[in-house]
XYZ file of N, CA and C in Angstrom:
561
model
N 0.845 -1.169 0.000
C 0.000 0.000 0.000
C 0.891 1.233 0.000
N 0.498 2.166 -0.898
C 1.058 3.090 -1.109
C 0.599 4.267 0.195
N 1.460 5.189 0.790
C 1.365 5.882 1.747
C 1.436 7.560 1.079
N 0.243 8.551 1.322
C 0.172 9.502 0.906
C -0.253 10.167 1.707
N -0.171 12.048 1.666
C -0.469 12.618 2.481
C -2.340 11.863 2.769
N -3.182 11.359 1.632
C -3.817 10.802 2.315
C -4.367 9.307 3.362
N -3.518 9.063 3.864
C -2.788 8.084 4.393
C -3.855 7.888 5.764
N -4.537 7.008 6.340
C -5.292 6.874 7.200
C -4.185 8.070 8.404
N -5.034 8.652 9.539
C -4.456 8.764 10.725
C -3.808 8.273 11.305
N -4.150 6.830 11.589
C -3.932 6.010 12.531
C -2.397 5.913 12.113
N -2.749 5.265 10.577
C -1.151 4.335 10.116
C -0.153 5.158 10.082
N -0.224 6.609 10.150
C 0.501 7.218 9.856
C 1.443 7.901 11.028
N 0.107 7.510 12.778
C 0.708 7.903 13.856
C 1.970 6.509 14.349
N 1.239 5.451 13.550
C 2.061 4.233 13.948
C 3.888 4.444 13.275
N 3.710 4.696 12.134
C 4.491 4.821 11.232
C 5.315 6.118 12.270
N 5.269 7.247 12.194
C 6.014 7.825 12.990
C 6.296 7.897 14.357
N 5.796 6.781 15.400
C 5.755 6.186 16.556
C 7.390 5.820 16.533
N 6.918 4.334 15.266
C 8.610 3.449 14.886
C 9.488 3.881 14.677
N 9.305 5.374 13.798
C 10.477 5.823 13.445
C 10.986 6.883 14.610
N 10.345 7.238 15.330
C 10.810 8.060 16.496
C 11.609 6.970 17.834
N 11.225 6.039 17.920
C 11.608 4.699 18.816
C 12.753 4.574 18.643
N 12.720 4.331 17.228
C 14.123 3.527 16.304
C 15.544 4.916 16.966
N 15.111 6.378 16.519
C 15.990 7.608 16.695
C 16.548 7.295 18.265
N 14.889 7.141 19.276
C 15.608 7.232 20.466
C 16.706 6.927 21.134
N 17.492 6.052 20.466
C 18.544 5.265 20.714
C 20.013 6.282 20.335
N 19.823 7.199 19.371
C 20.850 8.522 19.213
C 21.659 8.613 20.418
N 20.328 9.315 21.291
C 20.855 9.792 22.758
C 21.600 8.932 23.950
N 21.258 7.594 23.651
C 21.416 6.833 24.654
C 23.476 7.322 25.193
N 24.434 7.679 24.462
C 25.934 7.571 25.177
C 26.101 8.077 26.396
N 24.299 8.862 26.833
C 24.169 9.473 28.058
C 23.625 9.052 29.044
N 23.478 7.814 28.350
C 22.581 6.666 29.363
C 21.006 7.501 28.972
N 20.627 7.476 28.116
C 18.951 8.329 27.541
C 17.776 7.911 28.348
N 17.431 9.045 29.044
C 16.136 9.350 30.257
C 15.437 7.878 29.696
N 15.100 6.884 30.591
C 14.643 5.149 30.138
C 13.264 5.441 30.071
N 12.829 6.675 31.073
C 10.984 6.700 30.961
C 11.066 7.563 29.645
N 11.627 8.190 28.746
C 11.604 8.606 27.394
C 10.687 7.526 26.491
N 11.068 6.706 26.516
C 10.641 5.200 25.985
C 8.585 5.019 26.033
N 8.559 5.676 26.863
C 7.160 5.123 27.818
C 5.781 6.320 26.861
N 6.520 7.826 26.524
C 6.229 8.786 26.425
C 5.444 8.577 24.658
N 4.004 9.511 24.943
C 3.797 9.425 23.382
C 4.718 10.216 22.073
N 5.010 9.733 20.793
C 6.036 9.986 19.911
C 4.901 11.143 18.782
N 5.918 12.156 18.609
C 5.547 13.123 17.973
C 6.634 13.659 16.776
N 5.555 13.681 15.456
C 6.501 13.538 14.332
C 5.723 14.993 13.697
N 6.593 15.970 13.039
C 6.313 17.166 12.488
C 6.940 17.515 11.404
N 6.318 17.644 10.100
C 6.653 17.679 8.745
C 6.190 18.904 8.072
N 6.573 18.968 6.923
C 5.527 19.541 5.956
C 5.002 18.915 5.158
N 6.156 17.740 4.706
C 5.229 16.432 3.962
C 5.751 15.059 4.695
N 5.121 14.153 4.222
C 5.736 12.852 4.271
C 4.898 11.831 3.200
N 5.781 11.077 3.054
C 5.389 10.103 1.341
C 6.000 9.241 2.056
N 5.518 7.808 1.319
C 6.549 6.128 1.684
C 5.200 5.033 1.821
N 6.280 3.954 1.873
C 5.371 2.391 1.456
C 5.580 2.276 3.023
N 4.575 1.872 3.318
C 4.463 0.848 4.431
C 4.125 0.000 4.329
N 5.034 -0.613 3.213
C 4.853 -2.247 3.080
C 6.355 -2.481 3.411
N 6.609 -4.146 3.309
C 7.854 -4.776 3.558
C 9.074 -4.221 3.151
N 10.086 -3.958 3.906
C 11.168 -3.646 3.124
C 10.664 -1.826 2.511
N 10.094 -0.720 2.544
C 9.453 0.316 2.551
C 10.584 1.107 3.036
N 10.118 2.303 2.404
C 10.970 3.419 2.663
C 9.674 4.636 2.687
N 10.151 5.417 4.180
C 9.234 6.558 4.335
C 9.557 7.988 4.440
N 9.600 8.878 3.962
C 10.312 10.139 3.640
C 9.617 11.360 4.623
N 10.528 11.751 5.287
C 9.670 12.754 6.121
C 10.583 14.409 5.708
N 9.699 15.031 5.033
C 10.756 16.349 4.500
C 10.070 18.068 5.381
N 11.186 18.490 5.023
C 11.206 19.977 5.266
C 10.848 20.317 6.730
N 11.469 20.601 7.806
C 11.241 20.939 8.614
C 10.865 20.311 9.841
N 11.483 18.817 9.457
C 11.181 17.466 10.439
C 11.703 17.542 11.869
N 10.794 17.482 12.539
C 10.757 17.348 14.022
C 10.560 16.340 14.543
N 11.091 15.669 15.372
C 10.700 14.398 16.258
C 10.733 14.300 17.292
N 9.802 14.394 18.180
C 9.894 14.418 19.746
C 9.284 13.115 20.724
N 10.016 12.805 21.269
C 9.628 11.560 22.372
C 10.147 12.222 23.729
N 8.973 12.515 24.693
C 9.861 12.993 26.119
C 10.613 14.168 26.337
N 11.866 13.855 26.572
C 12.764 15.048 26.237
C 13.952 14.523 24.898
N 13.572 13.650 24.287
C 13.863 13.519 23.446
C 13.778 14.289 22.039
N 14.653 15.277 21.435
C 13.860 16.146 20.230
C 15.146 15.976 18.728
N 14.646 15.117 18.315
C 15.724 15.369 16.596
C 14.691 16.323 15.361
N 15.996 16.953 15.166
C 15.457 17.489 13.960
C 16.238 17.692 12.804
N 16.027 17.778 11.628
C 16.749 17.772 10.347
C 15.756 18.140 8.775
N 16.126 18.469 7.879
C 15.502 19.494 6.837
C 14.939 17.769 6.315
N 15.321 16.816 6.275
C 14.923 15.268 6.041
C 14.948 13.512 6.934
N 13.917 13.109 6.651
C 13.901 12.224 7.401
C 13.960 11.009 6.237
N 14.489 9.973 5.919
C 14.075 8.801 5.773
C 14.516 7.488 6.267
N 13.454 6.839 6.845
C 13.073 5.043 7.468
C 12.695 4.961 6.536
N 13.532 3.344 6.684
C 13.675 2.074 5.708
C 13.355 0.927 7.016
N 12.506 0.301 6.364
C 11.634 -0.637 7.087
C 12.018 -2.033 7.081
N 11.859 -3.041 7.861
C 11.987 -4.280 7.276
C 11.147 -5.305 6.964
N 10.992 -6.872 6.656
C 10.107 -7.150 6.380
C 8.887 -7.472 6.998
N 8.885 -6.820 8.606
C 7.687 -7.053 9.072
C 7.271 -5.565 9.825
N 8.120 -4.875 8.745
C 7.584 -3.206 9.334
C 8.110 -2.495 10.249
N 9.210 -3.208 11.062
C 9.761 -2.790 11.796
C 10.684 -1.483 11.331
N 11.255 -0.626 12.006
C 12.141 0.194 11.638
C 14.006 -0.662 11.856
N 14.364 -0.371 10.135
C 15.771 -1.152 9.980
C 16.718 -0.067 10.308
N 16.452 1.265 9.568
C 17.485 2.250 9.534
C 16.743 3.673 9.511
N 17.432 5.026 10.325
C 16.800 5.945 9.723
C 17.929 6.799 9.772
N 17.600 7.354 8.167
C 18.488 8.712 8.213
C 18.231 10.077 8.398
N 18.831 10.985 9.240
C 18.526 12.209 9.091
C 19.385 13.086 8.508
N 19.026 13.762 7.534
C 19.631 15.167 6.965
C 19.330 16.379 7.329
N 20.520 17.444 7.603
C 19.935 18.708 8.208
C 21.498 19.170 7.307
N 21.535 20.959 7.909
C 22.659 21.402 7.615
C 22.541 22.398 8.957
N 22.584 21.886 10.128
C 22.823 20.743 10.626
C 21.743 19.691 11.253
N 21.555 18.525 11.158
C 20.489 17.248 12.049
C 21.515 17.508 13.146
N 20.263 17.424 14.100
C 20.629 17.757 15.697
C 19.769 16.483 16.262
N 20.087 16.432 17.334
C 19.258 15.399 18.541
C 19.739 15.831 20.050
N 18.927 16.163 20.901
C 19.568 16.249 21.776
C 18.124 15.639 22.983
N 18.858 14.935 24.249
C 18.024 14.698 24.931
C 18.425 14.587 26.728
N 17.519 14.141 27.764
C 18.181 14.385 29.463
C 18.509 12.888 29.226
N 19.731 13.022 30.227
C 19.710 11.483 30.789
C 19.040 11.404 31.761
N 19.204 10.330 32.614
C 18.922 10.006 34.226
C 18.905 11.007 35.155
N 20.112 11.314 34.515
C 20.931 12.359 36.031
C 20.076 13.943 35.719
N 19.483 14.018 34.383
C 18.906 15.457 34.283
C 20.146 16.101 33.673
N 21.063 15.953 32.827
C 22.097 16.264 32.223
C 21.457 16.226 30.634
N 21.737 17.284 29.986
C 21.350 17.262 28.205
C 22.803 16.681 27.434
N 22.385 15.678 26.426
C 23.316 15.769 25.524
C 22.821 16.382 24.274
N 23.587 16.986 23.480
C 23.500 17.673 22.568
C 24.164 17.065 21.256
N 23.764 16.942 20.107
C 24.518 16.496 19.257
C 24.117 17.198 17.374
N 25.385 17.291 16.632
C 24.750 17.544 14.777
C 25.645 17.345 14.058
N 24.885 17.041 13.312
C 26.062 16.993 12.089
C 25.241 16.989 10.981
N 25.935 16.797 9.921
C 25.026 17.144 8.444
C 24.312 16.103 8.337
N 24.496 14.804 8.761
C 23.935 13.485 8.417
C 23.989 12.848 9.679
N 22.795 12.053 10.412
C 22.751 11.467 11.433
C 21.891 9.795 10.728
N 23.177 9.167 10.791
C 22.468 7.443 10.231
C 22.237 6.628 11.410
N 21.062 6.257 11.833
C 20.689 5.059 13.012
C 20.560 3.937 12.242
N 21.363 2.806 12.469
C 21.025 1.124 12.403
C 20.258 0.940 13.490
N 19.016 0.694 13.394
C 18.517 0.111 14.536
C 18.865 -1.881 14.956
N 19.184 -2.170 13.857
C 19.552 -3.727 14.247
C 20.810 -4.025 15.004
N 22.035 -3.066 14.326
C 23.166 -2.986 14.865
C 23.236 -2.056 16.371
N 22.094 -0.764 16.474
C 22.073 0.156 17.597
C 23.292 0.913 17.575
N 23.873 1.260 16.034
C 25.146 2.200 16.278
C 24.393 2.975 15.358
N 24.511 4.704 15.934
C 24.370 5.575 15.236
C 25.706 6.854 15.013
N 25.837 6.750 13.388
C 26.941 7.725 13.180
C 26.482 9.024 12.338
N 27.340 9.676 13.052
C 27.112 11.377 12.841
C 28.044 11.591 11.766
N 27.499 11.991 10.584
C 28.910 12.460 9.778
C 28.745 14.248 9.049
N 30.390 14.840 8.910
C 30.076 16.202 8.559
C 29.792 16.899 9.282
N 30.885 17.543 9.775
C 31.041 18.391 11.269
C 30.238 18.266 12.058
N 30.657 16.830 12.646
C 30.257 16.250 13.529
C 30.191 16.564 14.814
N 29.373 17.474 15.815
C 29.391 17.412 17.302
C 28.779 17.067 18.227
N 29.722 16.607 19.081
C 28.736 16.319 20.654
C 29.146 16.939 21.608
N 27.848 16.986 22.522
C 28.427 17.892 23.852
C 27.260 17.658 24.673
N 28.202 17.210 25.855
C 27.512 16.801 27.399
C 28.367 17.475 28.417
N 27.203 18.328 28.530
C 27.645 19.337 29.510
C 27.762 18.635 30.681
N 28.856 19.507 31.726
C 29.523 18.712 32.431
C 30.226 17.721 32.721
N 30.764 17.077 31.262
C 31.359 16.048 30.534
C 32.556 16.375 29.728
N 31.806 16.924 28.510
C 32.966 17.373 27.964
C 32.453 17.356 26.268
N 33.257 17.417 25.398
C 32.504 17.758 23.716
C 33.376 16.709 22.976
N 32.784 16.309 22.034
C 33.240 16.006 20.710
C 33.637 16.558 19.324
N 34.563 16.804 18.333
C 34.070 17.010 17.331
C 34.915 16.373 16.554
N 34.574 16.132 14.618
C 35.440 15.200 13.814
C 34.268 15.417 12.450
N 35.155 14.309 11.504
C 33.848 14.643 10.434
C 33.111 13.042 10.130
N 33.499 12.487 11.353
C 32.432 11.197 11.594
C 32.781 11.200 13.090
N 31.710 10.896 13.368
C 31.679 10.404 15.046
C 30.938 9.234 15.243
N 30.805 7.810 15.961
C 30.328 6.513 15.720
C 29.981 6.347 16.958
N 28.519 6.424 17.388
C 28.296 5.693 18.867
C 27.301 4.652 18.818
N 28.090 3.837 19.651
C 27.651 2.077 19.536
C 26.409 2.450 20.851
N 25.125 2.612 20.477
C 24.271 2.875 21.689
C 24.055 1.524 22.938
N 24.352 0.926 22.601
C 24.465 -0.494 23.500
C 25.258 -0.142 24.358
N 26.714 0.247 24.443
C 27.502 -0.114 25.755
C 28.219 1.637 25.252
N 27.602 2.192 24.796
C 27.940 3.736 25.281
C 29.382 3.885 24.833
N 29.946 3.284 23.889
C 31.231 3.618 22.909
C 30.907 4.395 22.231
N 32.233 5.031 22.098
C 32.346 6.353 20.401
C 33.304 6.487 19.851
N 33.576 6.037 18.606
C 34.762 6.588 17.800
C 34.588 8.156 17.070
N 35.972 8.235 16.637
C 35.800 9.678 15.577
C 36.916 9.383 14.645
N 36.733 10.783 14.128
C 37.804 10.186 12.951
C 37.841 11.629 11.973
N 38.319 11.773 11.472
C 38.535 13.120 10.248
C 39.561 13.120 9.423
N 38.839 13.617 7.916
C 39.455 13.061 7.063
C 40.846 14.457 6.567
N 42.025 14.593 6.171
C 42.403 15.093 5.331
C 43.259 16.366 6.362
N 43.282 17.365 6.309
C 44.258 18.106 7.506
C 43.682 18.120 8.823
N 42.341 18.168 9.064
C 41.692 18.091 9.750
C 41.683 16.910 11.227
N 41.280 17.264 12.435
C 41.683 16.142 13.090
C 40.763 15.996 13.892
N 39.797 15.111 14.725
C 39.450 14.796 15.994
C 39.780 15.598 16.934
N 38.740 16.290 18.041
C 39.128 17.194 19.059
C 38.058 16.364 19.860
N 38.392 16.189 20.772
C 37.883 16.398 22.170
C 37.825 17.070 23.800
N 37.073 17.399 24.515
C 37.469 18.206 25.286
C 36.901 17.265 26.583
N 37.431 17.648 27.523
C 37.034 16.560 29.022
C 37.112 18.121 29.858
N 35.934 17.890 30.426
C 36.056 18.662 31.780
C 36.423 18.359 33.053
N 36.882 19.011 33.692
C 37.430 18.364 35.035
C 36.832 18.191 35.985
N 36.555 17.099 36.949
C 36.007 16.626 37.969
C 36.084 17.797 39.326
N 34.399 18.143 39.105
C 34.341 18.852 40.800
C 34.786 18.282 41.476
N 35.745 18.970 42.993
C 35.690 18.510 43.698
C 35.395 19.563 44.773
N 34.892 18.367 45.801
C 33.789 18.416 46.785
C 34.013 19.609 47.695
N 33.957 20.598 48.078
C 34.417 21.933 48.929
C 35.693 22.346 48.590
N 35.856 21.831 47.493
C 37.339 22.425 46.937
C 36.826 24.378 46.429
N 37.978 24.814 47.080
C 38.027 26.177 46.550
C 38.396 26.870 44.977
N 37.837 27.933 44.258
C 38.016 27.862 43.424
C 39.738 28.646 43.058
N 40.338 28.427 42.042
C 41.645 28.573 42.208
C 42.109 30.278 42.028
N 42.898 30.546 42.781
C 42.637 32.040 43.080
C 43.654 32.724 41.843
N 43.147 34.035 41.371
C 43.821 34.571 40.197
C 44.994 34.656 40.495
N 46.252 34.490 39.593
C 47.776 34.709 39.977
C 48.295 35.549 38.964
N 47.479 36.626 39.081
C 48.017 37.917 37.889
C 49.243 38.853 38.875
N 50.027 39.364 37.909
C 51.042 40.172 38.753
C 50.613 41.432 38.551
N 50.898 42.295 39.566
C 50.443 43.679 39.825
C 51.323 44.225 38.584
């Protein structure tokens, strides 16, 4: 069955349910808020076209929003690719820049964009490519022109191609009634 803007309601809230589920997994290197999961999924377009049949591809354009919780991606394009029982296989987002950012546990935001954000949902690694950044405040940032996080056990590679290099930044660990360090300018 062909999927058009006139497309039942229903199938169409289902359809962007999966594909918002499938994204949630972006956020997870922050350990991603778990009641996020629980929350109803909200998809915002100007159009969207695609098969929701087997193996299907669904196009979500111009101005795509996706919200679960505190979960929010957005990018100028969306497309899920389905598999053969409808499930969500892969979704890509395009922006200049696709962003995602969401709380963890602790109430901490991660922030993330790049020109292209690809989720495997089978594999659960999503890579950021094309000035690629992340940043978890109170953590520390990323940047490169691929960044690779394995959402399962909270790994990340990077990588950049050509003069260009991988930066990262680490912030330093509060400590506990420690004073802050006093200016040592000379008169």
């Amino acid at each position: 069955m062909q999927s058009t803007p006139r497309t039942s309601h229903a199938s169409a809230k289902a359809l962007a349910a999966a594909c918002a589920v499938a994204l949630l997994a972006l956020a997870s290197p922050a350990m991603a808020k778990k009641s996020d999961r629980n929350e109803v999924v909200h998809v915002d377009a100007k159009t969207f076209d695609g098969s929701q049949q087997p193996q299907g591809i669904v196009i979500y354009t111009n101005n795509v929003v996706i919200t679960q919780g505190t979960l929010k991606i957005t990018g100028a394009k969306a497309t899920v690719y389905l598999n053969d029982d409808n499930s969500v296989k892969r979704a890509v987002i395009d922006g200049k820049p696709a962003t995602v950012q969401q709380q963890d546990e602790q109430g901490n935001w991660m922030h993330g964009r790049a020109n292209n954000i690809d989720y495997n949902n089978e594999t659960s690694v999503a890579i950021l490519t094309g000035n690629a950044h992340v940043d978890q405040p109170n953590k520390g940032t990323s940047d490169g022109d691929k960044l690779t996080y394995n959402t399962n056990d909270s790994t990340m590679t990077g990588e950049s191609n050509g003069a260009s290099t991988v930066h990262m930044t680490f912030q330093p660990k509060n400590q506990q009634g420690a004073a802050p360090a006093a200016d040592k300018k000379k008169p």
